Amino acid sequence: MTTTSVRRQLAPVPFAQVTLDDPFWAPRQETNRTVTLPHMHQMLMETGRIPAFDLNFTRPVPSPIVQIFGDSDAAKWLEAACYALTAQADPSLAALVNEFANKVVAAQQPDGYLNTHFIVTQPEMRWKNLRDWHEMYCAGHLIEAAIAHHQATGDPKLLAALCRYADHFAAHFGREPGKRRGYDGHPEIELALVRLYHATGEQRYLQLAQYMVEERGQSPNYFDQEARERGEDPAQFWAKTYEYCQAHAPIRQQGKVVGHAVRAMYLLAGVADLAHELDDPTLLATCERLWDNLVHRRVYLTGGIGPSRRNEGFTSDYDLPDESAYAETCAAIALILWNHRLLQFAGDGKYADIIEQTLYNGFISGVSLEGRHFFYDNPLASAGDHHRVPWFACPCCPPNLGRLLASLGDYFYSTSVDGVWIHLYAQSSAKVQVQGQDVDVRQVTNYPWDGAIQLELRSAQPQAFTLHLRIPGWCDEWQVRVNGAPLAEEPALTKGYLAIHHTWEPGDQVELTLAMPVQSVWAHPAVRQMQGRLALQRGPIVYCMEGIDHGGVGLDRISLDPAAVERFTVEHRPDLLGGVTVLHGAGALIQEAGWEDALYRRNRPPTTQPVDVTAIPYCVWDNRAPGEMRVWFRTG
Amino acid sequence: MTTTSVRRQLAPVPFAQVTLDDPFWAPRQETNRTVTLPHMHQMLMETGRIPAFDLNFTRPVPSPIVQIFGDSDAAKWLEAACYALTAQADPSLAALVNEFANKVVAAQQPDGYLNTHFIVTQPEMRWKNLRDWHEMYCAGHLIEAAIAHHQATGDPKLLAALCRYADHFAAHFGREPGKRRGYDGHPEIELALVRLYHATGEQRYLQLAQYMVEERGQSPNYFDQEARERGEDPAQFWAKTYEYCQAHAPIRQQGKVVGHAVRAMYLLAGVADLAHELDDPTLLATCERLWDNLVHRRVYLTGGIGPSRRNEGFTSDYDLPDESAYAETCAAIALILWNHRLLQFAGDGKYADIIEQTLYNGFISGVSLEGRHFFYDNPLASAGDHHRVPWFACPCCPPNLGRLLASLGDYFYSTSVDGVWIHLYAQSSAKVQVQGQDVDVRQVTNYPWDGAIQLELRSAQPQAFTLHLRIPGWCDEWQVRVNGAPLAEEPALTKGYLAIHHTWEPGDQVELTLAMPVQSVWAHPAVRQMQGRLALQRGPIVYCMEGIDHGGVGLDRISLDPAAVERFTVEHRPDLLGGVTVLHGAGALIQEAGWEDALYRRNRPPTTQPVDVTAIPYCVWDNRAPGEMRVWFRTG
């Protein structure tokens, strides 16, 4: 490593080494494995997405454009199921996995091609519309599934099939003479190829990933050429701009995150991977520049991104409407994927802050507590007409959510040359290796409902290393003790982490206490839609109010005085919504009395009266009676 | 007249008897005659709408669906031009009128049919789709134009042609055996036929109007039958509901104003006419019921109606978003037409309040001060992307605006058995007849910029009658003097009018003073979008702020304290926007300082600092540099 290397200094502890037994995530993972994964399998069967691999369907199901990326939905389910199997044996799930993996392998064509839509319905159109038709996107998800399958089962056949498929399109696309300079309109293959490189050790997949990233957005634009070859006028592109498919400019020239949010994040996850693999500071700087734009201008408080339904993506800086927020579940997931990659470079807690904020809010809001209903879009306010549904015509989000939940352990711990990093808090056990020694890490905590965290680091013999403890961005006051005593020297907080240098002996205990008051959160004045409004947060949890707790008064009629928020009380309700901590306090409710039939009145503001309000975690809204929901409240 | 008669007790003084020479309307009328009418003629020529009557166009111009109602746009121009000629000779305008009227007459088919689209392009489709194709709507506007033409020129030929056309479709549609029970999807013919009845004295036109209103919405629905005859499934109606075309239920069964706003108002104007002509209390009660719903639940502060672009119409009670408000100019016009008709029944000032509020705000906002640019939709807030344009693909609004401006004098005065009614204030002269005697009414005032109004009623000899003076709904304090002295007896305020009984002698002067403070206006708590917000009004004028007066700070960052509004000052600016009174005061401006790059921050509300604000009349916004505009301001 040279002094100017930008390669990652941290390595994530893989989820197979991490067991969550906390009150928040462990039940979600259990539901995911026992309810959501079987439910999704059934949906994928009923809607023909898994049967598609039998290659005997005769017509588009249910519509051509949706079917075109159907393979990816089934692939993400397979990836999720394999992660679940890696964590825990489950014979019935294993049987479904095995059956589907066999189908996929059997569907592969002699030349290595493997996309059910184009095999069955439009064989002549293979690779003819990379801009819109998602072939490499589907390939990327199949590759990720194959890697997970290999890891879960030890069976190499699916992975081998996907290698053949990757080799197949590597023969068609690239900068070498005779190849076409294509790349997919929906990024995903880039990060998948880097994973394939690691899974196989084959350098050519890394090179192919690099080509995909480097070529994208170059001039002349491949999508123009391809459109003309189809007899189309490129100017008639339905999405109007190549920003939509991240092909408006080469990545290093991009200054703002634009276009389709999931596409942007998947591409940037691949770019982050390449920055590490190629030790390329320009790619890392690109990630940092776009991250700054995203996090300082374009992210919802919940970690949702992409406010607009029109392009499923970004609009302009500070445009963050609440009720019309698109904030696709997949985009929240992709944001987490990207930030997880960035976090490992230098252990900067700002990336972990985004991961935590997104996980606890705009990600997990995507699935109901019972595990069979999903949000595609995650608005921050609803008049009562937004509800989770069992499935979507375009079901990208449910299996994406399933695979992240099943591999959630990936995000909690890292190791580095000098020790252990704890990024996220949740009661859990992890087996890590520090300087060649096994260390058992145990977290005991009721996080996110309580900020008291007890840590034990147990190794066979005393070992000196640094424990890096993240102090979340939301936390203004903390205390750390080792074996019951304050540290001799106040540990420095560097990039969001306390570094505790210690020679760890069996039985050593660290107590970290993160103060967790109810906080009022304010948006930058340039966020037009949030001016004069506040939101409620406690710890990593963003709160909302639901109509059901407020007698149908109209949540928009409630305003919150910031001073009153300081007096809000906290109650843990084990009986409510799977066990959540709720907030109680006083708001002001606009009165209708005295208005009679008037629609407008002059010089007499509406009167208000105090009203008891109850806020619940945003992520569990719409799990009771359907109704109104609101995150941001007027202050006057 | 029986004791239970509901017929109109007032008769409007026609605009030909009224001359406005005020600072607000007279310049608008002059611009209308000298700039807007010629401009519109040019546009109607260039877009083929007037040349269409030569019947030699070969293809739809510019698109079939827009062309289908093209005759109505040209007809409204003709009506407007004829009104302008009635008020004032204008040889060049008269030449254009004459030429076009001849074209229309020449275009009429031997059987009386007169719709250019169906004569030229689809003769086989005449009367085949009353739901969508606007044939009677176009006929209605041609009838109104013909009446105006006859009045302006004395030439009966166009009126005769339109009588033949009305007779032509009366032969096809009606309840008599052999006729089809059709009526137009876009009301207009109803009120036009009542006008035709008055213009000709022919009772059959009144009966036809009655049939059109009575049959509409009956079961089985004519539009269902008609669709099936075209081989279409009625359930596939593109607008989803017959509310759109006011055919979901018979009018007497309707409880809320729904559907397309212009269609609803045109129909109700016809219904009000029939209530009078037929002396039908059920039709008047229907108007009153729907008026209550509209005015208490569904009208913007500007008089705009129909919040939704989707159906160009109504949504649900209290749904009045500002920035996305559709509030079509034509709908404001139609609202005025309907209320003008209702006002004449019993002289209830609540109807005049709506007329005044709409005229000064959401109606006249539809045209620029220079007369060549128009709004189709009139939102109450804009981020800076809403601007008047010279013409529209569907140019219904500009000529509609032109005809109302040219006939504006219609709305100011009425007479009744007992005297004279003054509904609106503006410097003007009117020749009225009271109990058979000519009375010259003269108003001297700087209204709407000032509430001092001097009135003189001059007749050949002393005459005892009642002067009914409207006290506007916005006015809380007024004073009236006759010949410099308070009245011996405080006059009663009945339904918004002061009744002054007096024997008027030449030289008698009435001084009415309407207090005109700056008012803060509040919306009913059920208007979600306006909670915690106020608007500014003074007299009938609704104010707004524009970006250009506030250095581009972002108007959404300004909040107004109601107490500060009471201290707002008033300045008349003869140099500004044609001469307007502006409001000055202090608001609070959210500060960006201290935010740096943070998108959210905790426990520290944004700071504000005082900012000087200037509000201008809403109706003249977007007449300077393009930019932001806002009517409703946060109060906290």
GROMACS .gro file of N, CA and C in nm, chain A residues 295-301 318 320 323 357 383 473-474 476 518-528 531-532 537 556-557 562 590-592 595-606 630 632 634-636, chain B residues 295-301 318 320 323 357 383 473-474 476 518-528 531-532 537 556-557 562 590-592 595-606 630 632 634-636:
model
  312
  295VAL      N    1  -2.646   1.399   0.028
  295VAL     CA    2  -2.675   1.404   0.172
  295VAL      C    3  -2.701   1.547   0.220
  296HIS      N    4  -2.647   1.644   0.150
  296HIS     CA    5  -2.669   1.782   0.193
  296HIS      C    6  -2.784   1.849   0.119
  297ARG      N    7  -2.839   1.781   0.021
  297ARG     CA    8  -2.942   1.848  -0.060
  297ARG      C    9  -3.062   1.760  -0.096
  298ARG      N   10  -3.046   1.629  -0.095
  298ARG     CA   11  -3.145   1.548  -0.166
  298ARG      C   12  -3.192   1.424  -0.093
  299VAL      N   13  -3.180   1.420   0.037
  299VAL     CA   14  -3.222   1.299   0.107
  299VAL      C   15  -3.331   1.335   0.209
  300TYR      N   16  -3.430   1.250   0.218
  300TYR     CA   17  -3.534   1.270   0.320
  300TYR      C   18  -3.480   1.234   0.457
  301LEU      N   19  -3.544   1.285   0.557
  301LEU     CA   20  -3.506   1.255   0.695
  301LEU      C   21  -3.510   1.104   0.722
  318TYR      N   22  -3.283   2.037  -0.271
  318TYR     CA   23  -3.376   2.079  -0.165
  318TYR      C   24  -3.522   2.055  -0.199
  320LEU      N   25  -3.794   1.839  -0.155
  320LEU     CA   26  -3.826   1.723  -0.071
  320LEU      C   27  -3.969   1.732  -0.017
  323GLU      N   28  -4.575   1.465   0.116
  323GLU     CA   29  -4.688   1.379   0.080
  323GLU      C   30  -4.668   1.312  -0.055
  357GLN      N   31  -2.984   0.577   0.969
  357GLN     CA   32  -3.105   0.657   0.950
  357GLN      C   33  -3.198   0.589   0.847
  383ALA      N   34  -5.272   1.139   0.331
  383ALA     CA   35  -5.408   1.177   0.369
  383ALA      C   36  -5.490   1.054   0.404
  473GLY      N   37  -2.455   1.043   1.465
  473GLY     CA   38  -2.469   1.185   1.437
  473GLY      C   39  -2.582   1.250   1.514
  474TRP      N   40  -2.683   1.174   1.549
  474TRP     CA   41  -2.798   1.231   1.622
  474TRP      C   42  -2.766   1.251   1.770
  476ASP      N   43  -2.582   1.386   2.098
  476ASP     CA   44  -2.505   1.501   2.145
  476ASP      C   45  -2.433   1.474   2.277
  518VAL      N   46  -3.595   1.314   2.322
  518VAL     CA   47  -3.679   1.345   2.207
  518VAL      C   48  -3.623   1.472   2.141
  519GLN      N   49  -3.601   1.465   2.015
  519GLN     CA   50  -3.542   1.579   1.944
  519GLN      C   51  -3.641   1.635   1.842
  520SER      N   52  -3.639   1.767   1.828
  520SER     CA   53  -3.710   1.826   1.715
  520SER      C   54  -3.608   1.844   1.604
  521VAL      N   55  -3.650   1.811   1.484
  521VAL     CA   56  -3.559   1.819   1.370
  521VAL      C   57  -3.614   1.922   1.273
  522TRP      N   58  -3.523   2.000   1.218
  522TRP     CA   59  -3.559   2.110   1.127
  522TRP      C   60  -3.488   2.089   0.995
  523ALA      N   61  -3.554   2.126   0.889
  523ALA     CA   62  -3.493   2.115   0.756
  523ALA      C   63  -3.434   2.249   0.715
  524HIS      N   64  -3.334   2.241   0.632
  524HIS     CA   65  -3.268   2.360   0.578
  524HIS      C   66  -3.373   2.455   0.518
  525PRO      N   67  -3.353   2.585   0.536
  525PRO     CA   68  -3.451   2.682   0.487
  525PRO      C   69  -3.482   2.670   0.339
  526ALA      N   70  -3.393   2.610   0.264
  526ALA     CA   71  -3.419   2.599   0.120
  526ALA      C   72  -3.516   2.485   0.087
  527VAL      N   73  -3.549   2.403   0.186
  527VAL     CA   74  -3.649   2.298   0.162
  527VAL      C   75  -3.786   2.364   0.175
  528ARG      N   76  -3.838   2.407   0.062
  528ARG     CA   77  -3.961   2.487   0.061
  528ARG      C   78  -4.073   2.421   0.139
  531GLN      N   79  -4.064   2.443   0.550
  531GLN     CA   80  -4.043   2.565   0.628
  531GLN      C   81  -4.149   2.582   0.734
  532GLY      N   82  -4.101   2.621   0.853
  532GLY     CA   83  -4.193   2.637   0.964
  532GLY      C   84  -4.242   2.504   1.018
  537GLN      N   85  -3.765   1.306   1.639
  537GLN     CA   86  -3.675   1.192   1.630
  537GLN      C   87  -3.626   1.159   1.771
  556ASP      N   88  -5.312   1.733   0.998
  556ASP     CA   89  -5.262   1.861   0.947
  556ASP      C   90  -5.312   1.977   1.033
  557ARG      N   91  -5.407   1.952   1.119
  557ARG     CA   92  -5.455   2.061   1.205
  557ARG      C   93  -5.374   2.073   1.333
  562PRO      N   94  -4.195   2.398   1.953
  562PRO     CA   95  -4.065   2.336   1.984
  562PRO      C   96  -4.040   2.327   2.134
  590ILE      N   97  -5.614   2.312   1.575
  590ILE     CA   98  -5.700   2.418   1.522
  590ILE      C   99  -5.846   2.378   1.542
  591GLN      N  100  -5.924   2.473   1.590
  591GLN     CA  101  -6.064   2.447   1.621
  591GLN      C  102  -6.154   2.486   1.505
  592GLU      N  103  -6.252   2.401   1.480
  592GLU     CA  104  -6.352   2.435   1.377
  592GLU      C  105  -6.466   2.519   1.433
  595TRP      N  106  -6.662   2.858   1.301
  595TRP     CA  107  -6.648   2.883   1.158
  595TRP      C  108  -6.781   2.871   1.086
  596GLU      N  109  -6.869   2.788   1.143
  596GLU     CA  110  -6.992   2.758   1.071
  596GLU      C  111  -6.962   2.729   0.925
  597ASP      N  112  -7.030   2.799   0.836
  597ASP     CA  113  -7.014   2.766   0.695
  597ASP      C  114  -6.907   2.847   0.623
  598ALA      N  115  -6.844   2.939   0.696
  598ALA     CA  116  -6.749   3.026   0.627
  598ALA      C  117  -6.631   2.946   0.572
  599LEU      N  118  -6.591   2.976   0.451
  599LEU     CA  119  -6.470   2.916   0.395
  599LEU      C  120  -6.349   3.004   0.425
  600TYR      N  121  -6.372   3.134   0.428
  600TYR     CA  122  -6.266   3.230   0.462
  600TYR      C  123  -6.321   3.325   0.566
  601ARG      N  124  -6.233   3.374   0.652
  601ARG     CA  125  -6.276   3.482   0.739
  601ARG      C  126  -6.161   3.580   0.759
  602ARG      N  127  -6.198   3.700   0.799
  602ARG     CA  128  -6.103   3.810   0.799
  602ARG      C  129  -6.066   3.851   0.940
  603ASN      N  130  -5.936   3.874   0.959
  603ASN     CA  131  -5.883   3.933   1.082
  603ASN      C  132  -5.899   3.847   1.206
  604ARG      N  133  -5.957   3.729   1.192
  604ARG     CA  134  -5.970   3.642   1.309
  604ARG      C  135  -5.905   3.508   1.279
  605PRO      N  136  -5.781   3.492   1.325
  605PRO     CA  137  -5.715   3.362   1.304
  605PRO      C  138  -5.795   3.251   1.368
  606PRO      N  139  -5.784   3.130   1.315
  606PRO     CA  140  -5.849   3.017   1.380
  606PRO      C  141  -5.794   3.002   1.521
  630ARG      N  142  -4.838   1.158   0.925
  630ARG     CA  143  -4.762   1.282   0.902
  630ARG      C  144  -4.633   1.278   0.984
  632TRP      N  145  -4.386   1.564   0.939
  632TRP     CA  146  -4.349   1.704   0.962
  632TRP      C  147  -4.471   1.782   1.010
  634ARG      N  148  -4.642   2.152   1.146
  634ARG     CA  149  -4.634   2.298   1.158
  634ARG      C  150  -4.595   2.337   1.299
  635THR      N  151  -4.524   2.449   1.310
  635THR     CA  152  -4.494   2.503   1.443
  635THR      C  153  -4.579   2.626   1.469
  636GLY      N  154  -4.653   2.670   1.371
  636GLY     CA  155  -4.738   2.787   1.391
  636GLY      C  156  -4.844   2.791   1.285
  931VAL      N  157  -6.952   2.777  -0.255
  931VAL     CA  158  -6.896   2.896  -0.191
  931VAL      C  159  -6.847   2.866  -0.049
  932HIS      N  160  -6.903   2.764   0.013
  932HIS     CA  161  -6.858   2.732   0.149
  932HIS      C  162  -6.752   2.624   0.153
  933ARG      N  163  -6.723   2.564   0.039
  933ARG     CA  164  -6.631   2.449   0.040
  933ARG      C  165  -6.529   2.447  -0.073
  934ARG      N  166  -6.559   2.515  -0.186
  934ARG     CA  167  -6.483   2.481  -0.307
  934ARG      C  168  -6.437   2.599  -0.391
  935VAL      N  169  -6.426   2.715  -0.331
  935VAL     CA  170  -6.384   2.830  -0.411
  935VAL      C  171  -6.255   2.887  -0.353
  936TYR      N  172  -6.165   2.926  -0.440
  936TYR     CA  173  -6.044   2.994  -0.395
  936TYR      C  174  -6.075   3.136  -0.353
  937LEU      N  175  -5.987   3.191  -0.273
  937LEU     CA  176  -6.003   3.329  -0.229
  937LEU      C  177  -6.010   3.425  -0.347
  954TYR      N  178  -6.316   2.138   0.043
  954TYR     CA  179  -6.202   2.198   0.112
  954TYR      C  180  -6.067   2.163   0.049
  956LEU      N  181  -5.816   2.275  -0.166
  956LEU     CA  182  -5.782   2.400  -0.234
  956LEU      C  183  -5.631   2.427  -0.227
  959GLU      N  184  -5.044   2.605  -0.508
  959GLU     CA  185  -4.949   2.605  -0.619
  959GLU      C  186  -5.000   2.523  -0.736
  993GLN      N  187  -6.534   3.955  -0.597
  993GLN     CA  188  -6.411   3.886  -0.559
  993GLN      C  189  -6.346   3.820  -0.682
 1019ALA      N  190  -4.357   2.873  -0.817
 1019ALA     CA  191  -4.213   2.874  -0.791
 1019ALA      C  192  -4.140   2.956  -0.896
 1109GLY      N  193  -6.909   4.222   0.131
 1109GLY     CA  194  -6.885   4.126   0.239
 1109GLY      C  195  -6.754   4.149   0.311
 1110TRP      N  196  -6.656   4.205   0.242
 1110TRP     CA  197  -6.526   4.228   0.307
 1110TRP      C  198  -6.527   4.349   0.397
 1112ASP      N  199  -6.631   4.591   0.698
 1112ASP     CA  200  -6.686   4.585   0.834
 1112ASP      C  201  -6.735   4.721   0.886
 1154VAL      N  202  -5.610   4.703   0.557
 1154VAL     CA  203  -5.545   4.579   0.515
 1154VAL      C  204  -5.597   4.467   0.605
 1155GLN      N  205  -5.644   4.361   0.544
 1155GLN     CA  206  -5.702   4.252   0.622
 1155GLN      C  207  -5.619   4.125   0.607
 1156SER      N  208  -5.610   4.051   0.715
 1156SER     CA  209  -5.555   3.916   0.702
 1156SER      C  210  -5.674   3.821   0.683
 1157VAL      N  211  -5.658   3.729   0.593
 1157VAL     CA  212  -5.766   3.636   0.562
 1157VAL      C  213  -5.721   3.495   0.599
 1158TRP      N  214  -5.811   3.420   0.657
 1158TRP     CA  215  -5.781   3.284   0.704
 1158TRP      C  216  -5.877   3.187   0.639
 1159ALA      N  217  -5.827   3.071   0.609
 1159ALA     CA  218  -5.911   2.968   0.550
 1159ALA      C  219  -5.963   2.873   0.658
 1160HIS      N  220  -6.078   2.815   0.629
 1160HIS     CA  221  -6.139   2.717   0.720
 1160HIS      C  222  -6.037   2.608   0.756
 1161PRO      N  223  -6.040   2.563   0.883
 1161PRO     CA  224  -5.942   2.462   0.926
 1161PRO      C  225  -5.940   2.335   0.840
 1162ALA      N  226  -6.048   2.309   0.770
 1162ALA     CA  227  -6.050   2.187   0.688
 1162ALA      C  228  -5.974   2.203   0.557
 1163VAL      N  229  -5.933   2.326   0.525
 1163VAL     CA  230  -5.850   2.345   0.405
 1163VAL      C  231  -5.707   2.309   0.443
 1164ARG      N  232  -5.672   2.184   0.419
 1164ARG     CA  233  -5.544   2.132   0.466
 1164ARG      C  234  -5.427   2.219   0.424
 1167GLN      N  235  -5.356   2.564   0.635
 1167GLN     CA  236  -5.352   2.575   0.779
 1167GLN      C  237  -5.226   2.648   0.825
 1168GLY      N  238  -5.246   2.738   0.922
 1168GLY     CA  239  -5.134   2.817   0.970
 1168GLY      C  240  -5.090   2.924   0.872
 1173GLN      N  241  -5.570   4.095   0.205
 1173GLN     CA  242  -5.672   4.153   0.118
 1173GLN      C  243  -5.696   4.295   0.162
 1192ASP      N  244  -4.130   3.163   0.002
 1192ASP     CA  245  -4.175   3.063   0.097
 1192ASP      C  246  -4.099   3.076   0.230
 1193ARG      N  247  -3.992   3.152   0.230
 1193ARG     CA  248  -3.918   3.168   0.357
 1193ARG      C  249  -3.972   3.283   0.440
 1198PRO      N  250  -4.976   3.792   1.221
 1198PRO     CA  251  -5.104   3.864   1.205
 1198PRO      C  252  -5.102   4.002   1.270
 1226ILE      N  253  -3.669   3.353   0.716
 1226ILE     CA  254  -3.583   3.246   0.768
 1226ILE      C  255  -3.441   3.267   0.716
 1227GLN      N  256  -3.345   3.257   0.806
 1227GLN     CA  257  -3.205   3.280   0.772
 1227GLN      C  258  -3.134   3.150   0.735
 1228GLU      N  259  -3.051   3.160   0.633
 1228GLU     CA  260  -2.970   3.043   0.596
 1228GLU      C  261  -2.840   3.040   0.674
 1231TRP      N  262  -2.636   2.741   0.873
 1231TRP     CA  263  -2.673   2.605   0.830
 1231TRP      C  264  -2.556   2.533   0.763
 1232GLU      N  265  -2.468   2.615   0.701
 1232GLU     CA  266  -2.364   2.554   0.618
 1232GLU      C  267  -2.424   2.444   0.532
 1233ASP      N  268  -2.365   2.327   0.538
 1233ASP     CA  269  -2.410   2.224   0.446
 1233ASP      C  270  -2.520   2.134   0.503
 1234ALA      N  271  -2.558   2.156   0.628
 1234ALA     CA  272  -2.654   2.064   0.690
 1234ALA      C  273  -2.788   2.070   0.617
 1235LEU      N  274  -2.846   1.953   0.594
 1235LEU     CA  275  -2.981   1.948   0.538
 1235LEU      C  276  -3.085   1.942   0.650
 1236TYR      N  277  -3.048   1.880   0.761
 1236TYR     CA  278  -3.134   1.874   0.880
 1236TYR      C  279  -3.052   1.913   1.000
 1237ARG      N  280  -3.116   1.973   1.099
 1237ARG     CA  281  -3.045   1.993   1.225
 1237ARG      C  282  -3.143   1.975   1.339
 1238ARG      N  283  -3.087   1.947   1.456
 1238ARG     CA  284  -3.166   1.904   1.569
 1238ARG      C  285  -3.173   2.010   1.677
 1239ASN      N  286  -3.295   2.028   1.727
 1239ASN     CA  287  -3.318   2.112   1.845
 1239ASN      C  288  -3.290   2.261   1.825
 1240ARG      N  289  -3.247   2.300   1.707
 1240ARG     CA  290  -3.224   2.442   1.683
 1240ARG      C  291  -3.307   2.488   1.565
 1241PRO      N  292  -3.422   2.549   1.594
 1241PRO     CA  293  -3.505   2.599   1.484
 1241PRO      C  294  -3.427   2.701   1.401
 1242PRO      N  295  -3.460   2.714   1.276
 1242PRO     CA  296  -3.397   2.818   1.195
 1242PRO      C  297  -3.426   2.954   1.258
 1266ARG      N  298  -4.670   3.427  -0.447
 1266ARG     CA  299  -4.735   3.356  -0.336
 1266ARG      C  300  -4.847   3.443  -0.280
 1268TRP      N  301  -5.066   3.294  -0.007
 1268TRP     CA  302  -5.082   3.251   0.132
 1268TRP      C  303  -4.947   3.240   0.200
 1270ARG      N  304  -4.712   3.163   0.554
 1270ARG     CA  305  -4.703   3.103   0.687
 1270ARG      C  306  -4.710   3.210   0.794
 1271THR      N  307  -4.766   3.173   0.908
 1271THR     CA  308  -4.767   3.266   1.022
 1271THR      C  309  -4.666   3.221   1.127
 1272GLY      N  310  -4.603   3.106   1.107
 1272GLY     CA  311  -4.504   3.059   1.203
 1272GLY      C  312  -4.421   2.950   1.138
   0.00000   0.00000   0.00000
